[in-house]
Amino acid sequence: MANGRAGVGIRLMSARARRMVGPVVGVGIVVIGVLAVHAAGRSSPGRTDRALAALVPMHHGSSAAVGDALAALGDPVPVAVLLVLGAGAAWWTRGGRGLALVLVAPAAAMVTTSLVLKPIVGRTRGNELAFPSGHTTAVAALAAVAAVLVVSAVSLRARTRAGTVVGLGVLVLAVGVSLVGRDVHDPSDVLGALGVVAAVVPLAALAVDAFADLAEPERTMGGPDDEATRRLPALR
């Protein structure tokens, strides 16, 4: 198997990761539920939102420019470009599993945010539905998908995987802070979007693995934390 295709046939979720799916999804659902109740029908930020937003003002000078650039990562065009690039990279490194995850997980998260939760919660900001944040959902979902692919990449060292995941988390945090600092969203909108991603992306990865296992059981291997993978000499 060529080096670029070394991850084809390996599960997106290792045994260890699969054990964490339930708690992660549960936390995401709780975050969404609590914040949705708080935000339902509101058109102005609450006291906690105002206090948190006051900590990250980005109204003037270079901070405003940086904030605008980071917030714009969640716009439709950058998201579409990242999806295309991510789909190509995922197909090359992880085959059908990687491609399916890139196509399914961000779309499911964005649909959950924009077509399900926003109309139900009805929280508005400037005459637009704001909870959860669509920009944050898009960026965080793409980052979470990238994290799943990196963590399950057997060709990467553990330190490299961990560093990449931390970097993706910092990027998502920076985008969320920028949206708040530039008065595009309230902190609760951003946190609600993170809850959506936590609830949707792990389930999407499990679903992709389940269908792929059924389609090609003879080629399926565990992730980098599974004993089966550790015993493969060619991938050490």
Coordinates of C-alpha atoms in Angstrom, one line a residue:
M1 CA 0.0 0.0 0.0
A2 CA 1.4 3.4 -0.9
N3 CA 2.3 5.8 1.9
G4 CA -0.3 8.3 0.8
R5 CA -3.0 5.6 1.1
A6 CA -1.8 4.0 4.3
G7 CA -4.9 5.0 6.2
V8 CA -7.4 3.5 3.8
G9 CA -9.5 0.8 5.5
I10 CA -8.6 1.9 9.0
R11 CA -11.5 3.0 11.2
L12 CA -12.0 6.7 11.8
M13 CA -12.8 5.9 15.5
S14 CA -10.5 3.7 17.5
A15 CA -11.8 1.6 20.3
R16 CA -10.8 4.3 22.8
A17 CA -12.5 7.0 20.8
R18 CA -15.7 5.0 20.5
R19 CA -15.9 4.8 24.3
M20 CA -15.8 8.6 24.5
V21 CA -18.6 9.2 22.0
G22 CA -21.4 8.8 24.5
P23 CA -20.1 11.3 27.0
V24 CA -19.1 13.8 24.3
V25 CA -22.4 13.7 22.6
G26 CA -24.2 13.9 25.9
V27 CA -22.3 17.0 26.9
G28 CA -23.1 18.6 23.5
I29 CA -26.8 17.9 23.9
V30 CA -26.8 19.3 27.5
V31 CA -25.0 22.5 26.3
I32 CA -27.5 22.9 23.5
G33 CA -30.5 22.3 25.7
V34 CA -29.5 24.6 28.6
L35 CA -28.4 27.5 26.3
A36 CA -31.5 27.1 24.0
V37 CA -33.8 27.5 27.0
H38 CA -31.9 30.6 28.1
A39 CA -31.9 32.1 24.5
A40 CA -35.4 31.1 23.4
G41 CA -37.3 34.1 21.9
R42 CA -34.7 36.7 23.1
S43 CA -33.6 39.6 20.9
S44 CA -31.0 41.0 23.3
P45 CA -28.0 39.5 25.2
G46 CA -28.4 38.4 28.8
R47 CA -26.2 39.6 31.6
T48 CA -23.7 36.7 31.3
D49 CA -23.4 37.3 27.5
R50 CA -22.7 41.0 28.0
A51 CA -20.1 40.3 30.7
L52 CA -18.3 37.8 28.6
A53 CA -18.4 39.9 25.4
A54 CA -16.9 42.8 27.4
L55 CA -13.8 40.8 27.9
V56 CA -12.9 40.5 24.2
P57 CA -13.6 43.9 22.6
M58 CA -12.3 44.0 19.0
H59 CA -13.7 47.3 17.8
H60 CA -10.7 49.3 16.5
G61 CA -7.4 49.0 14.8
S62 CA -5.5 45.8 14.2
S63 CA -7.7 43.8 16.5
A64 CA -10.8 44.7 14.4
A65 CA -9.0 43.7 11.2
V66 CA -7.8 40.3 12.7
G67 CA -11.3 39.7 14.1
D68 CA -12.9 40.3 10.7
A69 CA -10.5 38.0 9.0
L70 CA -11.1 35.2 11.5
A71 CA -14.8 35.6 11.6
A72 CA -14.9 35.5 7.8
L73 CA -13.6 31.9 7.8
G74 CA -17.2 30.9 8.5
D75 CA -18.6 32.7 5.4
P76 CA -20.0 30.5 2.7
V77 CA -17.1 30.9 0.2
P78 CA -14.3 30.0 2.6
V79 CA -16.3 27.1 4.0
A80 CA -16.9 25.8 0.5
V81 CA -13.2 26.1 -0.4
L82 CA -12.2 24.3 2.8
L83 CA -14.8 21.6 2.1
V84 CA -13.4 20.9 -1.4
L85 CA -9.8 20.9 -0.2
G86 CA -10.7 18.8 2.8
A87 CA -12.6 16.3 0.6
G88 CA -9.6 15.8 -1.7
A89 CA -7.2 15.4 1.2
A90 CA -9.5 13.0 3.0
W91 CA -10.0 10.9 -0.1
W92 CA -6.3 10.6 -0.8
T93 CA -5.3 9.8 2.8
R94 CA -8.4 7.8 4.1
G95 CA -10.3 6.7 1.0
G96 CA -14.1 6.5 1.1
R97 CA -14.3 6.8 4.9
G98 CA -12.5 10.1 5.0
L99 CA -14.4 11.5 2.0
A100 CA -17.7 10.4 3.5
L101 CA -16.9 12.1 6.8
V102 CA -16.0 15.4 5.2
L103 CA -19.2 15.3 3.1
V104 CA -21.6 14.2 5.9
A105 CA -20.5 15.6 9.2
P106 CA -20.1 19.3 8.5
A107 CA -23.3 19.3 6.4
A108 CA -25.2 17.5 9.2
A109 CA -24.0 20.0 11.8
M110 CA -24.8 23.0 9.6
V111 CA -28.3 21.7 8.8
T112 CA -28.9 21.0 12.5
T113 CA -27.9 24.6 13.3
S114 CA -29.6 26.5 10.5
L115 CA -32.7 24.5 9.7
V116 CA -33.5 22.9 13.0
L117 CA -32.3 24.8 16.0
K118 CA -32.4 28.4 14.8
P119 CA -36.1 28.3 13.9
I120 CA -37.0 26.4 17.0
V121 CA -35.1 28.6 19.5
G122 CA -36.0 31.9 17.7
R123 CA -33.2 33.9 19.3
T124 CA -32.6 37.0 17.1
R125 CA -29.9 39.5 16.7
G126 CA -30.3 42.3 14.2
N127 CA -33.5 40.7 12.8
E128 CA -31.6 37.5 12.0
L129 CA -31.7 34.2 13.8
A130 CA -28.6 33.9 15.8
F131 CA -28.6 30.8 18.0
P132 CA -26.5 28.7 17.5
S133 CA -23.9 30.5 15.4
G134 CA -23.8 29.3 11.9
H135 CA -20.2 30.6 11.4
T136 CA -18.9 28.8 14.4
T137 CA -20.7 25.6 13.5
A138 CA -19.1 25.6 10.1
V139 CA -15.6 26.2 11.2
A140 CA -15.8 24.0 14.3
A141 CA -17.3 21.1 12.3
L142 CA -14.6 21.3 9.7
A143 CA -12.0 21.4 12.5
A144 CA -13.6 18.5 14.3
V145 CA -13.6 16.4 11.1
A146 CA -9.9 17.3 10.5
A147 CA -9.2 16.3 14.1
V148 CA -10.9 12.9 13.7
L149 CA -8.9 12.2 10.5
V150 CA -5.6 13.3 12.1
V151 CA -6.1 11.3 15.3
S152 CA -6.8 8.2 13.4
A153 CA -3.8 8.6 11.0
V154 CA -1.5 5.7 11.7
S155 CA 1.4 7.3 9.8
L156 CA 1.6 10.3 12.2
R157 CA 3.4 10.3 15.6
A158 CA 1.2 10.7 18.7
R159 CA 2.9 14.0 19.4
T160 CA 2.1 15.3 15.9
R161 CA -1.5 14.2 16.2
A162 CA -1.9 15.9 19.6
G163 CA -0.3 19.1 18.5
T164 CA -2.5 19.3 15.4
V165 CA -5.6 18.8 17.4
V166 CA -4.6 21.5 19.9
G167 CA -3.9 23.8 16.9
L168 CA -7.3 23.2 15.5
G169 CA -8.9 23.9 18.8
V170 CA -7.1 27.2 19.1
L171 CA -8.3 28.1 15.6
V172 CA -11.9 27.4 16.6
L173 CA -11.5 29.4 19.8
A174 CA -10.1 32.3 17.9
V175 CA -13.0 32.3 15.4
G176 CA -15.5 32.2 18.2
V177 CA -13.8 35.0 20.2
S178 CA -13.7 37.1 17.0
L179 CA -17.4 36.7 16.3
V180 CA -18.1 37.9 19.8
G181 CA -15.5 40.6 19.8
R182 CA -16.8 42.0 16.5
D183 CA -20.4 41.9 17.8
V184 CA -21.6 39.4 15.3
H185 CA -22.7 36.9 17.9
D186 CA -23.1 36.5 21.6
P187 CA -21.0 34.0 23.6
S188 CA -24.0 31.7 24.1
D189 CA -24.5 31.5 20.3
V190 CA -20.9 30.4 19.9
L191 CA -21.1 27.8 22.8
G192 CA -24.4 26.5 21.4
A193 CA -22.6 25.9 18.0
L194 CA -19.8 24.0 19.8
G195 CA -22.5 21.9 21.4
V196 CA -24.0 21.0 18.0
V197 CA -20.6 20.0 16.7
A198 CA -19.9 17.8 19.8
A199 CA -23.2 16.1 19.3
V200 CA -23.1 15.6 15.6
V201 CA -19.5 14.9 14.4
P202 CA -18.7 11.9 16.6
L203 CA -22.0 10.2 15.7
A204 CA -21.3 10.9 12.0
A205 CA -17.9 9.3 12.3
L206 CA -19.4 6.2 14.0
A207 CA -22.0 6.0 11.2
V208 CA -19.4 6.2 8.5
D209 CA -17.3 3.5 10.1
A210 CA -20.4 1.3 10.6
F211 CA -21.4 1.5 6.9
A212 CA -17.8 1.1 5.7
D213 CA -17.3 -2.0 7.9
L214 CA -20.4 -3.6 6.3
A215 CA -19.2 -2.7 2.8
E216 CA -15.6 -4.0 3.2
P217 CA -15.2 -6.0 6.3
E218 CA -12.1 -7.8 5.1
R219 CA -10.2 -4.5 4.7
T220 CA -11.2 -3.0 8.0
M221 CA -8.5 -2.3 10.7
G222 CA -8.6 -0.6 14.0
G223 CA -7.5 3.0 14.6
P224 CA -4.0 3.9 15.9
D225 CA -5.0 3.0 19.5
D226 CA -6.2 -0.5 18.6
E227 CA -4.1 -3.6 19.2
A228 CA -4.7 -4.7 15.6
T229 CA -3.1 -1.5 14.2
R230 CA -0.1 -1.7 16.6
R231 CA 0.7 -5.2 15.3
L232 CA 1.0 -4.0 11.7
P233 CA 4.8 -3.9 11.0
A234 CA 4.4 -1.8 7.8
L235 CA 2.7 1.0 9.6
R236 CA 4.9 1.3 12.7

